[in-house]
Amino acid sequence: MKHFLVVVDMQKDFVDGALGTPEAVAIVEKVAEKIKNFTGKIFVTYDTHFDDYMDSSEGKKLPVPHCIKDTDGWQLNDTISQALKNKVYTNVEKLTFGSVPLPDLIGIEAGEEDFDITLVGLCTDICVVSNAIILKANFPEVEIKVDSSCCAGVTPESHEAALKTMAMCQINVV
């Protein structure tokens, strides 16, 4: 059985930058420990925008420039980078909340073996839930878990709502 960990958007802008929150800062050490103790393949997603962000559909609805490719805010949080230092992982840039190529990348890595997927990261109520549901739609018989102690939402209330939504979609919230 193969095990996959998806670390969602643990970038500086979401932790303590343009869209950071105290809740996001609070999970950094837990996520780093999860990475350090994980035995399996890791996929790390990067929310990725460009200089024209404010002209995009998302930029018009969330007019806060963030995660502009190759800026400091686009980089992973330093603690997370350190935790990944001696790990085998694949970076996955995504242009929107959920990564369309992620299921294919995981499927290729899994081959014919059984596998499970655990998600951690930011933001529970936007990118974590989007990726979890995309993965569940692609792998309906695979155990997909979200470690709630390693996730934070835009607000504590929206974090809880997203966890409930994922549980209703047969994603195991642990």
Short mmCIF file of C-alpha atoms in Angstrom, two decimals:
data_model
loop_
_atom_site.label_atom_id
_atom_site.label_comp_id
_atom_site.label_asym_id
_atom_site.label_seq_id
_atom_site.Cartn_x
_atom_site.Cartn_y
_atom_site.Cartn_z
CA MET A 1 0.00 0.00 0.00
CA LYS A 2 1.33 3.40 -0.97
CA HIS A 3 0.73 6.50 1.11
CA PHE A 4 0.52 10.01 -0.29
CA LEU A 5 0.57 13.31 1.58
CA VAL A 6 -0.73 16.45 -0.13
CA VAL A 7 0.57 19.63 1.50
CA VAL A 8 -1.74 22.36 0.28
CA ASP A 9 -0.48 25.94 -0.18
CA MET A 10 1.73 26.30 2.90
CA GLN A 11 3.10 29.47 1.32
CA LYS A 12 4.27 32.57 3.11
CA ASP A 13 1.37 34.71 1.85
CA PHE A 14 -1.15 32.29 3.40
CA VAL A 15 0.73 31.77 6.66
CA ASP A 16 1.80 35.25 7.75
CA GLY A 17 1.78 37.32 4.56
CA ALA A 18 -0.91 39.05 2.52
CA LEU A 19 -3.67 36.58 3.52
CA GLY A 20 -2.12 35.14 6.69
CA THR A 21 -4.06 34.44 9.86
CA PRO A 22 -3.16 33.53 13.44
CA GLU A 23 -4.78 30.13 12.82
CA ALA A 24 -2.49 29.53 9.84
CA VAL A 25 0.58 30.42 11.88
CA ALA A 26 -0.62 28.06 14.61
CA ILE A 27 -0.58 24.96 12.34
CA VAL A 28 2.91 25.42 10.86
CA GLU A 29 4.74 23.29 13.44
CA LYS A 30 2.09 20.55 13.26
CA VAL A 31 2.34 20.41 9.48
CA ALA A 32 6.14 20.35 9.68
CA GLU A 33 5.97 17.41 12.11
CA LYS A 34 3.49 15.60 9.85
CA ILE A 35 5.91 16.01 6.93
CA LYS A 36 8.94 14.88 8.96
CA ASN A 37 7.15 11.76 10.23
CA PHE A 38 5.52 10.84 6.92
CA THR A 39 6.77 7.80 5.06
CA GLY A 40 5.56 7.95 1.50
CA LYS A 41 5.42 10.31 -1.45
CA ILE A 42 4.56 13.97 -0.86
CA PHE A 43 2.91 16.41 -3.24
CA VAL A 44 3.22 20.11 -2.41
CA THR A 45 0.76 22.50 -4.04
CA TYR A 46 1.54 26.13 -4.75
CA ASP A 47 -1.20 28.67 -5.31
CA THR A 48 0.26 30.46 -8.32
CA HIS A 49 -0.73 33.83 -9.71
CA PHE A 50 0.95 36.33 -11.99
CA ASP A 51 1.35 40.09 -12.31
CA ASP A 52 -2.09 40.35 -13.92
CA TYR A 53 -3.80 38.84 -10.84
CA MET A 54 -6.00 41.90 -10.22
CA ASP A 55 -7.46 41.51 -13.74
CA SER A 56 -8.33 37.85 -13.18
CA SER A 57 -11.73 36.57 -12.09
CA GLU A 58 -10.32 35.68 -8.66
CA GLY A 59 -8.57 39.05 -8.34
CA LYS A 60 -11.84 40.86 -8.96
CA LYS A 61 -13.53 38.91 -6.17
CA LEU A 62 -10.53 38.83 -3.80
CA PRO A 63 -8.61 42.04 -4.55
CA VAL A 64 -5.56 41.10 -2.48
CA PRO A 65 -2.50 40.27 -4.58
CA HIS A 66 -0.96 37.09 -3.20
CA CYS A 67 1.23 34.17 -4.24
CA ILE A 68 2.56 35.99 -7.29
CA LYS A 69 4.97 33.51 -8.87
CA ASP A 70 8.60 33.87 -7.78
CA THR A 71 7.86 36.49 -5.11
CA ASP A 72 8.74 35.89 -1.48
CA GLY A 73 5.05 35.38 -0.62
CA TRP A 74 4.79 32.60 -3.23
CA GLN A 75 7.57 30.63 -1.52
CA LEU A 76 6.85 27.98 1.08
CA ASN A 77 6.97 28.96 4.72
CA ASP A 78 10.56 28.47 5.94
CA THR A 79 9.63 25.86 8.57
CA ILE A 80 7.78 23.84 5.93
CA SER A 81 10.73 24.13 3.52
CA GLN A 82 13.05 22.80 6.23
CA ALA A 83 10.71 19.88 6.98
CA LEU A 84 10.75 18.92 3.28
CA LYS A 85 14.53 19.16 2.99
CA ASN A 86 15.28 15.40 3.05
CA LYS A 87 11.95 14.22 1.64
CA VAL A 88 10.98 13.04 -1.82
CA TYR A 89 8.24 15.34 -3.08
CA THR A 90 6.70 16.83 -6.18
CA ASN A 91 5.80 20.51 -6.52
CA VAL A 92 2.42 21.14 -8.12
CA GLU A 93 1.64 24.68 -9.23
CA LYS A 94 -2.07 25.38 -9.45
CA LEU A 95 -3.74 28.38 -11.02
CA THR A 96 -6.98 28.05 -9.10
CA PHE A 97 -8.29 26.54 -5.86
CA GLY A 98 -8.07 22.89 -6.88
CA SER A 99 -5.38 21.20 -8.93
CA VAL A 100 -6.76 19.45 -12.01
CA PRO A 101 -3.44 17.60 -12.74
CA LEU A 102 -2.96 16.36 -9.16
CA PRO A 103 -5.08 13.18 -9.54
CA ASP A 104 -3.12 12.19 -12.66
CA LEU A 105 0.19 12.76 -10.88
CA ILE A 106 -0.93 10.64 -7.94
CA GLY A 107 -2.33 7.95 -10.24
CA ILE A 108 0.96 7.68 -12.11
CA GLU A 109 2.90 7.46 -8.84
CA ALA A 110 0.51 4.81 -7.46
CA GLY A 111 0.67 2.61 -10.53
CA GLU A 112 -1.29 -0.57 -9.88
CA GLU A 113 -0.83 -0.47 -6.09
CA ASP A 114 -3.50 0.39 -3.54
CA PHE A 115 -2.99 3.77 -1.91
CA ASP A 116 -4.42 6.35 0.44
CA ILE A 117 -4.16 10.13 0.46
CA THR A 118 -3.91 12.55 3.39
CA LEU A 119 -4.31 16.29 2.94
CA VAL A 120 -3.03 19.08 5.19
CA GLY A 121 -2.61 22.82 4.71
CA LEU A 122 -4.32 26.06 3.83
CA CYS A 123 -7.03 27.16 3.52
CA THR A 124 -9.40 24.43 4.71
CA ASP A 125 -12.43 26.23 3.31
CA ILE A 126 -11.01 27.02 -0.12
CA CYS A 127 -8.06 25.04 -1.44
CA VAL A 128 -8.03 22.04 0.91
CA VAL A 129 -11.72 21.28 0.34
CA SER A 130 -11.37 21.86 -3.42
CA ASN A 131 -8.45 19.44 -3.73
CA ALA A 132 -10.03 16.86 -1.43
CA ILE A 133 -13.22 16.78 -3.48
CA ILE A 134 -11.33 16.63 -6.80
CA LEU A 135 -9.33 13.69 -5.44
CA LYS A 136 -12.45 11.94 -4.13
CA ALA A 137 -14.16 12.40 -7.50
CA ASN A 138 -11.18 10.82 -9.26
CA PHE A 139 -10.58 8.07 -6.70
CA PRO A 140 -14.00 7.22 -5.21
CA GLU A 141 -12.80 3.95 -3.62
CA VAL A 142 -9.59 5.36 -2.15
CA GLU A 143 -9.41 6.44 1.47
CA ILE A 144 -8.92 10.19 1.45
CA LYS A 145 -8.22 11.83 4.80
CA VAL A 146 -7.90 15.41 5.96
CA ASP A 147 -5.95 16.01 9.16
CA SER A 148 -8.00 18.81 10.71
CA SER A 149 -5.26 19.65 13.22
CA CYS A 150 -2.97 20.47 10.29
CA CYS A 151 -5.42 22.75 8.48
CA ALA A 152 -6.71 26.27 9.02
CA GLY A 153 -9.45 28.18 7.28
CA VAL A 154 -10.02 31.82 6.54
CA THR A 155 -11.99 31.88 9.80
CA PRO A 156 -12.47 29.21 12.48
CA GLU A 157 -16.15 29.02 11.47
CA SER A 158 -15.44 28.47 7.78
CA HIS A 159 -12.77 25.89 8.71
CA GLU A 160 -15.42 23.90 10.64
CA ALA A 161 -17.95 24.25 7.81
CA ALA A 162 -15.42 22.91 5.29
CA LEU A 163 -14.61 19.95 7.53
CA LYS A 164 -18.33 19.13 7.72
CA THR A 165 -18.66 19.44 3.95
CA MET A 166 -15.74 17.07 3.37
CA ALA A 167 -17.14 14.56 5.85
CA MET A 168 -20.47 14.65 3.99
CA CYS A 169 -18.53 13.83 0.80
CA GLN A 170 -17.07 10.71 2.46
CA ILE A 171 -13.66 12.22 3.08
CA ASN A 172 -12.35 11.07 6.45
CA VAL A 173 -11.73 14.04 8.73
CA VAL A 174 -9.25 13.05 11.43
#
